[in-house]
Amino acid sequence: MIEPKEYARRRKQLMRIVGDDAICIVPAAPERVRNNDSHYPYRQDSDFQYLTGFGEPEAVLALIPGREHGEQILFCRERDAEREAWDGARAGTEGAVERYGMDDAFPIGDIDDILPGMIEGRSRVYYHFGRDVEFDTKLIGWVNRVREQIRRGARAPHEFVALGHILHDLRLYKTRAELRVMARCAKIAAAAHLRAMRAVRPGMNEHEVEAELLHAFRKHGAVPSYEPIVAGGANGCVLHYRANNAPLKDGDLLLIDAGAELDCYASDITRTFPVNGRFTPAQRVLYDIVLAAQRAAIAEVRPGRPFIAYHDAAVRTITAGLVKLGLLKGGVQKNLDEGSYRRFYMHKTGHWLGLDVHDVGDYRVDGEYRELEPGMVVTVEPGIYIAPDAKGVDAKWRGIGIRIEDDVVVTRGAPEILTSVVPNDADEIEALMAKAR
């Protein structure tokens, strides 16, 4: 759990960056209707969560550096005994101050009357335009109300500034508290993958294995950080396979890409293993290439190395392996230069990880890949995918999809693998599955 004082520190850090003549406005995520009067499970906006830890909808954060009567303002729902009997407890304006460390709080219903006065006198408005058209319109209306008072001496903002560039760079560097939450989240996801490995048998359906994952998540208070991918056989060649409704066949591989979310922080793990507990020779040789690529990539997750370095290491290892097997023709460097490896490995080797699975933060700075620094968290996920209808490929390779993914923290020294408890060595996987049987 992240303490209120850390959220307060984040808000103060953001205010120092934007300066005393600015105002930052960050709305909570709206509730989303699933169908008729049923809603999707509520999930807070990641930027709002990062700055407040406040998990309710119908709220707006206003950060007003240097404001005499309070810099950190939250507009939120009031306490309402009748509504709380239906929907659960609310913090209310009192709780926003007492529990969440705000300087002041006002009812969300009063925002039209109060927020324009807080915008008045500020020269720049920092905000995420384009996320919520309805809120965009409200904000423009509030600013226009201030502009209407210019002849009476009011000073209206003359600039809208994208908040993401600043805020997302702050989110890229994880604190000790964040890393503790992410380690716990990774532990839950790892337990789910172990449960799935032990449970799978030929003849089961993909959705039965998905149920094992979901059981482990919810048992430990987590939810999926994205729709799990449970892909048997050739389905593993579909990068974002989500149907999860096919039978699992003896002799096929099962690719599971599934992560847990805890306190809005994500984990992201992929493992590929044989449905019957034993790799075939063809599966094993391809698997070992992917594993070697992942190990080569993780070795590059060190401070001072450019972000692209670990992708390049994985690509070189995979290309060399495919050339050796004859799946790629010609020399390694030729295939690298021509990009012919992309026929079998078509995605990048990883991404930032944090409050979002594909977390925010620029990958390039001034046109160059940014250097990795302590506190950043990345996924490392090389793969090989040989489509079932791949032309010019021996039948023994076709329909094999393999990916191995772990969550890795950049430290001052060797990388820390948060998800290492789930075996990725082929012998260890077979041993674990044999013991479960």
mmCIF file with all atom_site columns, C-alpha atoms in Angstrom, residues 213-410:
data_model
loop_
_atom_site.group_PDB
_atom_site.id
_atom_site.type_symbol
_atom_site.label_atom_id
_atom_site.label_alt_id
_atom_site.label_comp_id
_atom_site.label_asym_id
_atom_site.label_entity_id
_atom_site.label_seq_id
_atom_site.pdbx_PDB_ins_code
_atom_site.Cartn_x
_atom_site.Cartn_y
_atom_site.Cartn_z
_atom_site.occupancy
_atom_site.B_iso_or_equiv
_atom_site.pdbx_formal_charge
_atom_site.auth_seq_id
_atom_site.auth_comp_id
_atom_site.auth_asym_id
_atom_site.auth_atom_id
_atom_site.pdbx_PDB_model_num
ATOM 1   C CA . LEU A 1 213 ? -5.602  -17.929 -13.432 1.00 0.00 ? 213 LEU A CA 1
ATOM 2   C CA . LEU A 1 214 ? -8.594  -15.868 -12.356 1.00 0.00 ? 214 LEU A CA 1
ATOM 3   C CA . HIS A 1 215 ? -9.004  -17.955 -9.207  1.00 0.00 ? 215 HIS A CA 1
ATOM 4   C CA . ALA A 1 216 ? -5.443  -17.183 -8.161  1.00 0.00 ? 216 ALA A CA 1
ATOM 5   C CA . PHE A 1 217 ? -5.836  -13.474 -8.890  1.00 0.00 ? 217 PHE A CA 1
ATOM 6   C CA . ARG A 1 218 ? -9.033  -13.008 -6.928  1.00 0.00 ? 218 ARG A CA 1
ATOM 7   C CA . LYS A 1 219 ? -7.906  -15.240 -4.060  1.00 0.00 ? 219 LYS A CA 1
ATOM 8   C CA . HIS A 1 220 ? -5.136  -12.743 -3.378  1.00 0.00 ? 220 HIS A CA 1
ATOM 9   C CA . GLY A 1 221 ? -7.191  -9.583  -3.889  1.00 0.00 ? 221 GLY A CA 1
ATOM 10  C CA . ALA A 1 222 ? -6.041  -8.823  -7.422  1.00 0.00 ? 222 ALA A CA 1
ATOM 11  C CA . VAL A 1 223 ? -7.787  -8.556  -10.777 1.00 0.00 ? 223 VAL A CA 1
ATOM 12  C CA . PRO A 1 224 ? -6.424  -9.207  -14.286 1.00 0.00 ? 224 PRO A CA 1
ATOM 13  C CA . SER A 1 225 ? -4.294  -6.335  -15.552 1.00 0.00 ? 225 SER A CA 1
ATOM 14  C CA . TYR A 1 226 ? -5.533  -7.176  -19.078 1.00 0.00 ? 226 TYR A CA 1
ATOM 15  C CA . GLU A 1 227 ? -7.570  -9.895  -20.738 1.00 0.00 ? 227 GLU A CA 1
ATOM 16  C CA . PRO A 1 228 ? -5.573  -13.113 -20.274 1.00 0.00 ? 228 PRO A CA 1
ATOM 17  C CA . ILE A 1 229 ? -4.264  -14.848 -23.374 1.00 0.00 ? 229 ILE A CA 1
ATOM 18  C CA . VAL A 1 230 ? -4.615  -18.632 -23.070 1.00 0.00 ? 230 VAL A CA 1
ATOM 19  C CA . ALA A 1 231 ? -3.577  -19.924 -26.477 1.00 0.00 ? 231 ALA A CA 1
ATOM 20  C CA . GLY A 1 232 ? -3.146  -23.600 -27.260 1.00 0.00 ? 232 GLY A CA 1
ATOM 21  C CA . GLY A 1 233 ? -1.318  -24.871 -30.342 1.00 0.00 ? 233 GLY A CA 1
ATOM 22  C CA . ALA A 1 234 ? -1.448  -22.585 -33.375 1.00 0.00 ? 234 ALA A CA 1
ATOM 23  C CA . ASN A 1 235 ? -3.473  -20.033 -31.389 1.00 0.00 ? 235 ASN A CA 1
ATOM 24  C CA . GLY A 1 236 ? -0.137  -19.107 -29.795 1.00 0.00 ? 236 GLY A CA 1
ATOM 25  C CA . CYS A 1 237 ? 0.850   -17.568 -33.137 1.00 0.00 ? 237 CYS A CA 1
ATOM 26  C CA . VAL A 1 238 ? -1.920  -14.954 -32.732 1.00 0.00 ? 238 VAL A CA 1
ATOM 27  C CA . LEU A 1 239 ? -0.209  -12.220 -30.726 1.00 0.00 ? 239 LEU A CA 1
ATOM 28  C CA . HIS A 1 240 ? -3.368  -10.835 -29.104 1.00 0.00 ? 240 HIS A CA 1
ATOM 29  C CA . TYR A 1 241 ? -5.449  -14.006 -29.049 1.00 0.00 ? 241 TYR A CA 1
ATOM 30  C CA . ARG A 1 242 ? -8.372  -13.543 -26.648 1.00 0.00 ? 242 ARG A CA 1
ATOM 31  C CA . ALA A 1 243 ? -11.041 -16.116 -27.542 1.00 0.00 ? 243 ALA A CA 1
ATOM 32  C CA . ASN A 1 244 ? -9.772  -18.642 -24.962 1.00 0.00 ? 244 ASN A CA 1
ATOM 33  C CA . ASN A 1 245 ? -12.313 -21.262 -26.025 1.00 0.00 ? 245 ASN A CA 1
ATOM 34  C CA . ALA A 1 246 ? -10.427 -24.013 -27.898 1.00 0.00 ? 246 ALA A CA 1
ATOM 35  C CA . PRO A 1 247 ? -9.644  -27.555 -26.707 1.00 0.00 ? 247 PRO A CA 1
ATOM 36  C CA . LEU A 1 248 ? -6.054  -28.274 -25.641 1.00 0.00 ? 248 LEU A CA 1
ATOM 37  C CA . LYS A 1 249 ? -4.510  -31.102 -27.636 1.00 0.00 ? 249 LYS A CA 1
ATOM 38  C CA . ASP A 1 250 ? -1.923  -33.660 -26.627 1.00 0.00 ? 250 ASP A CA 1
ATOM 39  C CA . GLY A 1 251 ? 1.397   -32.653 -28.212 1.00 0.00 ? 251 GLY A CA 1
ATOM 40  C CA . ASP A 1 252 ? 0.598   -28.938 -28.466 1.00 0.00 ? 252 ASP A CA 1
ATOM 41  C CA . LEU A 1 253 ? 2.163   -26.042 -26.607 1.00 0.00 ? 253 LEU A CA 1
ATOM 42  C CA . LEU A 1 254 ? 0.121   -23.683 -24.451 1.00 0.00 ? 254 LEU A CA 1
ATOM 43  C CA . LEU A 1 255 ? 1.059   -19.991 -24.413 1.00 0.00 ? 255 LEU A CA 1
ATOM 44  C CA . ILE A 1 256 ? -0.294  -18.052 -21.427 1.00 0.00 ? 256 ILE A CA 1
ATOM 45  C CA . ASP A 1 257 ? 0.145   -14.279 -21.288 1.00 0.00 ? 257 ASP A CA 1
ATOM 46  C CA . ALA A 1 258 ? -1.540  -13.064 -18.100 1.00 0.00 ? 258 ALA A CA 1
ATOM 47  C CA . GLY A 1 259 ? -0.862  -10.449 -15.451 1.00 0.00 ? 259 GLY A CA 1
ATOM 48  C CA . ALA A 1 260 ? -2.409  -9.358  -12.181 1.00 0.00 ? 260 ALA A CA 1
ATOM 49  C CA . GLU A 1 261 ? -3.317  -5.828  -11.117 1.00 0.00 ? 261 GLU A CA 1
ATOM 50  C CA . LEU A 1 262 ? -3.039  -4.809  -7.468  1.00 0.00 ? 262 LEU A CA 1
ATOM 51  C CA . ASP A 1 263 ? -3.726  -1.282  -6.186  1.00 0.00 ? 263 ASP A CA 1
ATOM 52  C CA . CYS A 1 264 ? -3.831  -0.263  -9.872  1.00 0.00 ? 264 CYS A CA 1
ATOM 53  C CA . TYR A 1 265 ? -0.263  -1.525  -10.514 1.00 0.00 ? 265 TYR A CA 1
ATOM 54  C CA . ALA A 1 266 ? 0.266   -4.176  -13.178 1.00 0.00 ? 266 ALA A CA 1
ATOM 55  C CA . SER A 1 267 ? 2.314   -7.288  -13.696 1.00 0.00 ? 267 SER A CA 1
ATOM 56  C CA . ASP A 1 268 ? 2.798   -9.015  -17.048 1.00 0.00 ? 268 ASP A CA 1
ATOM 57  C CA . ILE A 1 269 ? 4.031   -12.608 -17.434 1.00 0.00 ? 269 ILE A CA 1
ATOM 58  C CA . THR A 1 270 ? 4.123   -14.998 -20.373 1.00 0.00 ? 270 THR A CA 1
ATOM 59  C CA . ARG A 1 271 ? 5.046   -18.658 -20.239 1.00 0.00 ? 271 ARG A CA 1
ATOM 60  C CA . THR A 1 272 ? 4.852   -21.329 -22.935 1.00 0.00 ? 272 THR A CA 1
ATOM 61  C CA . PHE A 1 273 ? 4.792   -24.996 -21.993 1.00 0.00 ? 273 PHE A CA 1
ATOM 62  C CA . PRO A 1 274 ? 3.629   -28.382 -23.340 1.00 0.00 ? 274 PRO A CA 1
ATOM 63  C CA . VAL A 1 275 ? 0.042   -29.402 -22.668 1.00 0.00 ? 275 VAL A CA 1
ATOM 64  C CA . ASN A 1 276 ? 1.141   -32.980 -21.919 1.00 0.00 ? 276 ASN A CA 1
ATOM 65  C CA . GLY A 1 277 ? 4.174   -31.927 -19.887 1.00 0.00 ? 277 GLY A CA 1
ATOM 66  C CA . ARG A 1 278 ? 6.854   -32.869 -22.446 1.00 0.00 ? 278 ARG A CA 1
ATOM 67  C CA . PHE A 1 279 ? 8.330   -30.730 -25.222 1.00 0.00 ? 279 PHE A CA 1
ATOM 68  C CA . THR A 1 280 ? 8.721   -32.365 -28.630 1.00 0.00 ? 280 THR A CA 1
ATOM 69  C CA . PRO A 1 281 ? 12.210  -32.057 -30.149 1.00 0.00 ? 281 PRO A CA 1
ATOM 70  C CA . ALA A 1 282 ? 11.054  -29.312 -32.542 1.00 0.00 ? 282 ALA A CA 1
ATOM 71  C CA . GLN A 1 283 ? 9.300   -27.390 -29.778 1.00 0.00 ? 283 GLN A CA 1
ATOM 72  C CA . ARG A 1 284 ? 12.315  -27.700 -27.503 1.00 0.00 ? 284 ARG A CA 1
ATOM 73  C CA . VAL A 1 285 ? 14.859  -26.362 -29.973 1.00 0.00 ? 285 VAL A CA 1
ATOM 74  C CA . LEU A 1 286 ? 12.719  -23.307 -30.750 1.00 0.00 ? 286 LEU A CA 1
ATOM 75  C CA . TYR A 1 287 ? 11.960  -22.808 -27.064 1.00 0.00 ? 287 TYR A CA 1
ATOM 76  C CA . ASP A 1 288 ? 15.645  -22.815 -26.174 1.00 0.00 ? 288 ASP A CA 1
ATOM 77  C CA . ILE A 1 289 ? 16.308  -20.136 -28.796 1.00 0.00 ? 289 ILE A CA 1
ATOM 78  C CA . VAL A 1 290 ? 13.651  -17.880 -27.249 1.00 0.00 ? 290 VAL A CA 1
ATOM 79  C CA . LEU A 1 291 ? 14.986  -18.520 -23.754 1.00 0.00 ? 291 LEU A CA 1
ATOM 80  C CA . ALA A 1 292 ? 18.546  -17.706 -24.864 1.00 0.00 ? 292 ALA A CA 1
ATOM 81  C CA . ALA A 1 293 ? 17.206  -14.506 -26.439 1.00 0.00 ? 293 ALA A CA 1
ATOM 82  C CA . GLN A 1 294 ? 15.487  -13.520 -23.220 1.00 0.00 ? 294 GLN A CA 1
ATOM 83  C CA . ARG A 1 295 ? 18.601  -14.124 -21.166 1.00 0.00 ? 295 ARG A CA 1
ATOM 84  C CA . ALA A 1 296 ? 20.699  -12.092 -23.590 1.00 0.00 ? 296 ALA A CA 1
ATOM 85  C CA . ALA A 1 297 ? 18.124  -9.293  -23.425 1.00 0.00 ? 297 ALA A CA 1
ATOM 86  C CA . ILE A 1 298 ? 17.874  -9.237  -19.617 1.00 0.00 ? 298 ILE A CA 1
ATOM 87  C CA . ALA A 1 299 ? 21.659  -8.899  -19.433 1.00 0.00 ? 299 ALA A CA 1
ATOM 88  C CA . GLU A 1 300 ? 21.247  -5.554  -21.226 1.00 0.00 ? 300 GLU A CA 1
ATOM 89  C CA . VAL A 1 301 ? 18.701  -4.167  -18.732 1.00 0.00 ? 301 VAL A CA 1
ATOM 90  C CA . ARG A 1 302 ? 21.244  -2.045  -16.891 1.00 0.00 ? 302 ARG A CA 1
ATOM 91  C CA . PRO A 1 303 ? 21.612  1.656   -16.163 1.00 0.00 ? 303 PRO A CA 1
ATOM 92  C CA . GLY A 1 304 ? 23.254  3.607   -18.948 1.00 0.00 ? 304 GLY A CA 1
ATOM 93  C CA . ARG A 1 305 ? 22.197  1.210   -21.693 1.00 0.00 ? 305 ARG A CA 1
ATOM 94  C CA . PRO A 1 306 ? 19.759  2.556   -24.323 1.00 0.00 ? 306 PRO A CA 1
ATOM 95  C CA . PHE A 1 307 ? 16.256  1.134   -24.166 1.00 0.00 ? 307 PHE A CA 1
ATOM 96  C CA . ILE A 1 308 ? 16.649  -0.493  -27.582 1.00 0.00 ? 308 ILE A CA 1
ATOM 97  C CA . ALA A 1 309 ? 19.762  -2.457  -26.531 1.00 0.00 ? 309 ALA A CA 1
ATOM 98  C CA . TYR A 1 310 ? 17.866  -5.345  -25.001 1.00 0.00 ? 310 TYR A CA 1
ATOM 99  C CA . HIS A 1 311 ? 15.625  -5.653  -28.048 1.00 0.00 ? 311 HIS A CA 1
ATOM 100 C CA . ASP A 1 312 ? 18.681  -5.727  -30.298 1.00 0.00 ? 312 ASP A CA 1
ATOM 101 C CA . ALA A 1 313 ? 20.245  -8.471  -28.173 1.00 0.00 ? 313 ALA A CA 1
ATOM 102 C CA . ALA A 1 314 ? 17.102  -10.596 -28.417 1.00 0.00 ? 314 ALA A CA 1
ATOM 103 C CA . VAL A 1 315 ? 16.789  -10.074 -32.173 1.00 0.00 ? 315 VAL A CA 1
ATOM 104 C CA . ARG A 1 316 ? 20.397  -11.085 -32.797 1.00 0.00 ? 316 ARG A CA 1
ATOM 105 C CA . THR A 1 317 ? 20.027  -14.266 -30.731 1.00 0.00 ? 317 THR A CA 1
ATOM 106 C CA . ILE A 1 318 ? 16.746  -15.256 -32.399 1.00 0.00 ? 318 ILE A CA 1
ATOM 107 C CA . THR A 1 319 ? 18.087  -14.523 -35.867 1.00 0.00 ? 319 THR A CA 1
ATOM 108 C CA . ALA A 1 320 ? 21.201  -16.591 -35.264 1.00 0.00 ? 320 ALA A CA 1
ATOM 109 C CA . GLY A 1 321 ? 19.076  -19.481 -33.995 1.00 0.00 ? 321 GLY A CA 1
ATOM 110 C CA . LEU A 1 322 ? 16.712  -19.376 -36.966 1.00 0.00 ? 322 LEU A CA 1
ATOM 111 C CA . VAL A 1 323 ? 19.612  -19.227 -39.423 1.00 0.00 ? 323 VAL A CA 1
ATOM 112 C CA . LYS A 1 324 ? 21.180  -22.253 -37.753 1.00 0.00 ? 324 LYS A CA 1
ATOM 113 C CA . LEU A 1 325 ? 17.915  -24.192 -38.163 1.00 0.00 ? 325 LEU A CA 1
ATOM 114 C CA . GLY A 1 326 ? 17.581  -23.145 -41.804 1.00 0.00 ? 326 GLY A CA 1
ATOM 115 C CA . LEU A 1 327 ? 14.373  -21.207 -41.187 1.00 0.00 ? 327 LEU A CA 1
ATOM 116 C CA . LEU A 1 328 ? 16.191  -18.099 -42.389 1.00 0.00 ? 328 LEU A CA 1
ATOM 117 C CA . LYS A 1 329 ? 18.508  -18.268 -45.380 1.00 0.00 ? 329 LYS A CA 1
ATOM 118 C CA . GLY A 1 330 ? 21.877  -16.548 -45.581 1.00 0.00 ? 330 GLY A CA 1
ATOM 119 C CA . GLY A 1 331 ? 24.085  -15.068 -42.875 1.00 0.00 ? 331 GLY A CA 1
ATOM 120 C CA . VAL A 1 332 ? 23.010  -13.594 -39.551 1.00 0.00 ? 332 VAL A CA 1
ATOM 121 C CA . GLN A 1 333 ? 24.021  -10.018 -40.378 1.00 0.00 ? 333 GLN A CA 1
ATOM 122 C CA . LYS A 1 334 ? 22.288  -10.155 -43.752 1.00 0.00 ? 334 LYS A CA 1
ATOM 123 C CA . ASN A 1 335 ? 19.035  -11.229 -42.096 1.00 0.00 ? 335 ASN A CA 1
ATOM 124 C CA . LEU A 1 336 ? 19.405  -8.515  -39.455 1.00 0.00 ? 336 LEU A CA 1
ATOM 125 C CA . ASP A 1 337 ? 20.034  -5.839  -42.074 1.00 0.00 ? 337 ASP A CA 1
ATOM 126 C CA . GLU A 1 338 ? 17.091  -6.960  -44.197 1.00 0.00 ? 338 GLU A CA 1
ATOM 127 C CA . GLY A 1 339 ? 14.767  -7.493  -41.237 1.00 0.00 ? 339 GLY A CA 1
ATOM 128 C CA . SER A 1 340 ? 13.784  -10.925 -42.524 1.00 0.00 ? 340 SER A CA 1
ATOM 129 C CA . TYR A 1 341 ? 13.577  -12.208 -38.937 1.00 0.00 ? 341 TYR A CA 1
ATOM 130 C CA . ARG A 1 342 ? 10.329  -10.231 -38.648 1.00 0.00 ? 342 ARG A CA 1
ATOM 131 C CA . ARG A 1 343 ? 8.531   -13.027 -40.439 1.00 0.00 ? 343 ARG A CA 1
ATOM 132 C CA . PHE A 1 344 ? 8.878   -15.057 -37.226 1.00 0.00 ? 344 PHE A CA 1
ATOM 133 C CA . TYR A 1 345 ? 9.458   -12.316 -34.626 1.00 0.00 ? 345 TYR A CA 1
ATOM 134 C CA . MET A 1 346 ? 7.404   -9.229  -35.366 1.00 0.00 ? 346 MET A CA 1
ATOM 135 C CA . HIS A 1 347 ? 7.159   -7.279  -32.102 1.00 0.00 ? 347 HIS A CA 1
ATOM 136 C CA . LYS A 1 348 ? 9.460   -5.368  -29.784 1.00 0.00 ? 348 LYS A CA 1
ATOM 137 C CA . THR A 1 349 ? 11.064  -7.178  -26.857 1.00 0.00 ? 349 THR A CA 1
ATOM 138 C CA . GLY A 1 350 ? 9.407   -5.149  -24.118 1.00 0.00 ? 350 GLY A CA 1
ATOM 139 C CA . HIS A 1 351 ? 7.771   -2.010  -22.771 1.00 0.00 ? 351 HIS A CA 1
ATOM 140 C CA . TRP A 1 352 ? 7.537   0.108   -19.641 1.00 0.00 ? 352 TRP A CA 1
ATOM 141 C CA . LEU A 1 353 ? 5.454   -1.370  -16.813 1.00 0.00 ? 353 LEU A CA 1
ATOM 142 C CA . GLY A 1 354 ? 3.684   0.364   -13.935 1.00 0.00 ? 354 GLY A CA 1
ATOM 143 C CA . LEU A 1 355 ? 0.175   1.719   -13.358 1.00 0.00 ? 355 LEU A CA 1
ATOM 144 C CA . ASP A 1 356 ? -0.535  0.716   -16.948 1.00 0.00 ? 356 ASP A CA 1
ATOM 145 C CA . VAL A 1 357 ? 0.524   -2.588  -18.482 1.00 0.00 ? 357 VAL A CA 1
ATOM 146 C CA . HIS A 1 358 ? 1.980   -0.659  -21.395 1.00 0.00 ? 358 HIS A CA 1
ATOM 147 C CA . ASP A 1 359 ? 3.048   2.126   -19.111 1.00 0.00 ? 359 ASP A CA 1
ATOM 148 C CA . VAL A 1 360 ? 3.595   5.763   -19.973 1.00 0.00 ? 360 VAL A CA 1
ATOM 149 C CA . GLY A 1 361 ? 6.943   7.412   -20.631 1.00 0.00 ? 361 GLY A CA 1
ATOM 150 C CA . ASP A 1 362 ? 8.813   8.348   -23.775 1.00 0.00 ? 362 ASP A CA 1
ATOM 151 C CA . TYR A 1 363 ? 11.044  5.704   -25.314 1.00 0.00 ? 363 TYR A CA 1
ATOM 152 C CA . ARG A 1 364 ? 13.026  8.331   -27.198 1.00 0.00 ? 364 ARG A CA 1
ATOM 153 C CA . VAL A 1 365 ? 14.369  11.694  -26.055 1.00 0.00 ? 365 VAL A CA 1
ATOM 154 C CA . ASP A 1 366 ? 15.426  14.174  -28.748 1.00 0.00 ? 366 ASP A CA 1
ATOM 155 C CA . GLY A 1 367 ? 15.187  11.406  -31.322 1.00 0.00 ? 367 GLY A CA 1
ATOM 156 C CA . GLU A 1 368 ? 17.490  8.992   -29.462 1.00 0.00 ? 368 GLU A CA 1
ATOM 157 C CA . TYR A 1 369 ? 16.474  6.008   -27.371 1.00 0.00 ? 369 TYR A CA 1
ATOM 158 C CA . ARG A 1 370 ? 16.590  7.046   -23.736 1.00 0.00 ? 370 ARG A CA 1
ATOM 159 C CA . GLU A 1 371 ? 19.015  5.395   -21.380 1.00 0.00 ? 371 GLU A CA 1
ATOM 160 C CA . LEU A 1 372 ? 17.729  3.022   -18.732 1.00 0.00 ? 372 LEU A CA 1
ATOM 161 C CA . GLU A 1 373 ? 17.944  4.344   -15.171 1.00 0.00 ? 373 GLU A CA 1
ATOM 162 C CA . PRO A 1 374 ? 17.407  2.821   -11.726 1.00 0.00 ? 374 PRO A CA 1
ATOM 163 C CA . GLY A 1 375 ? 13.727  2.669   -10.790 1.00 0.00 ? 375 GLY A CA 1
ATOM 164 C CA . MET A 1 376 ? 12.453  1.988   -14.279 1.00 0.00 ? 376 MET A CA 1
ATOM 165 C CA . VAL A 1 377 ? 10.554  -1.281  -14.791 1.00 0.00 ? 377 VAL A CA 1
ATOM 166 C CA . VAL A 1 378 ? 10.349  -3.071  -18.130 1.00 0.00 ? 378 VAL A CA 1
ATOM 167 C CA . THR A 1 379 ? 9.041   -6.305  -19.547 1.00 0.00 ? 379 THR A CA 1
ATOM 168 C CA . VAL A 1 380 ? 11.383  -8.593  -21.475 1.00 0.00 ? 380 VAL A CA 1
ATOM 169 C CA . GLU A 1 381 ? 9.378   -10.777 -23.865 1.00 0.00 ? 381 GLU A CA 1
ATOM 170 C CA . PRO A 1 382 ? 11.030  -12.244 -26.974 1.00 0.00 ? 382 PRO A CA 1
ATOM 171 C CA . GLY A 1 383 ? 9.159   -14.802 -29.055 1.00 0.00 ? 383 GLY A CA 1
ATOM 172 C CA . ILE A 1 384 ? 9.052   -16.944 -32.166 1.00 0.00 ? 384 ILE A CA 1
ATOM 173 C CA . TYR A 1 385 ? 5.814   -17.477 -34.092 1.00 0.00 ? 385 TYR A CA 1
ATOM 174 C CA . ILE A 1 386 ? 5.610   -19.808 -37.085 1.00 0.00 ? 386 ILE A CA 1
ATOM 175 C CA . ALA A 1 387 ? 2.152   -19.642 -38.614 1.00 0.00 ? 387 ALA A CA 1
ATOM 176 C CA . PRO A 1 388 ? 0.368   -22.924 -39.354 1.00 0.00 ? 388 PRO A CA 1
ATOM 177 C CA . ASP A 1 389 ? 0.217   -21.984 -43.042 1.00 0.00 ? 389 ASP A CA 1
ATOM 178 C CA . ALA A 1 390 ? 3.792   -20.655 -43.299 1.00 0.00 ? 390 ALA A CA 1
ATOM 179 C CA . LYS A 1 391 ? 5.055   -21.315 -46.802 1.00 0.00 ? 391 LYS A CA 1
ATOM 180 C CA . GLY A 1 392 ? 8.443   -22.906 -47.416 1.00 0.00 ? 392 GLY A CA 1
ATOM 181 C CA . VAL A 1 393 ? 8.673   -24.130 -43.830 1.00 0.00 ? 393 VAL A CA 1
ATOM 182 C CA . ASP A 1 394 ? 8.994   -27.762 -42.766 1.00 0.00 ? 394 ASP A CA 1
ATOM 183 C CA . ALA A 1 395 ? 5.755   -29.080 -41.267 1.00 0.00 ? 395 ALA A CA 1
ATOM 184 C CA . LYS A 1 396 ? 7.424   -29.867 -37.924 1.00 0.00 ? 396 LYS A CA 1
ATOM 185 C CA . TRP A 1 397 ? 7.857   -26.131 -37.244 1.00 0.00 ? 397 TRP A CA 1
ATOM 186 C CA . ARG A 1 398 ? 4.464   -24.903 -38.389 1.00 0.00 ? 398 ARG A CA 1
ATOM 187 C CA . GLY A 1 399 ? 1.861   -23.807 -35.825 1.00 0.00 ? 399 GLY A CA 1
ATOM 188 C CA . ILE A 1 400 ? 4.394   -23.266 -33.031 1.00 0.00 ? 400 ILE A CA 1
ATOM 189 C CA . GLY A 1 401 ? 4.126   -20.016 -31.081 1.00 0.00 ? 401 GLY A CA 1
ATOM 190 C CA . ILE A 1 402 ? 6.475   -19.345 -28.159 1.00 0.00 ? 402 ILE A CA 1
ATOM 191 C CA . ARG A 1 403 ? 6.894   -16.283 -25.945 1.00 0.00 ? 403 ARG A CA 1
ATOM 192 C CA . ILE A 1 404 ? 8.655   -15.908 -22.600 1.00 0.00 ? 404 ILE A CA 1
ATOM 193 C CA . GLU A 1 405 ? 8.058   -12.739 -20.602 1.00 0.00 ? 405 GLU A CA 1
ATOM 194 C CA . ASP A 1 406 ? 9.267   -11.448 -17.254 1.00 0.00 ? 406 ASP A CA 1
ATOM 195 C CA . ASP A 1 407 ? 9.038   -8.161  -15.346 1.00 0.00 ? 407 ASP A CA 1
ATOM 196 C CA . VAL A 1 408 ? 12.451  -6.615  -14.714 1.00 0.00 ? 408 VAL A CA 1
ATOM 197 C CA . VAL A 1 409 ? 13.542  -3.688  -12.521 1.00 0.00 ? 409 VAL A CA 1
ATOM 198 C CA . VAL A 1 410 ? 16.480  -1.545  -13.532 1.00 0.00 ? 410 VAL A CA 1
#
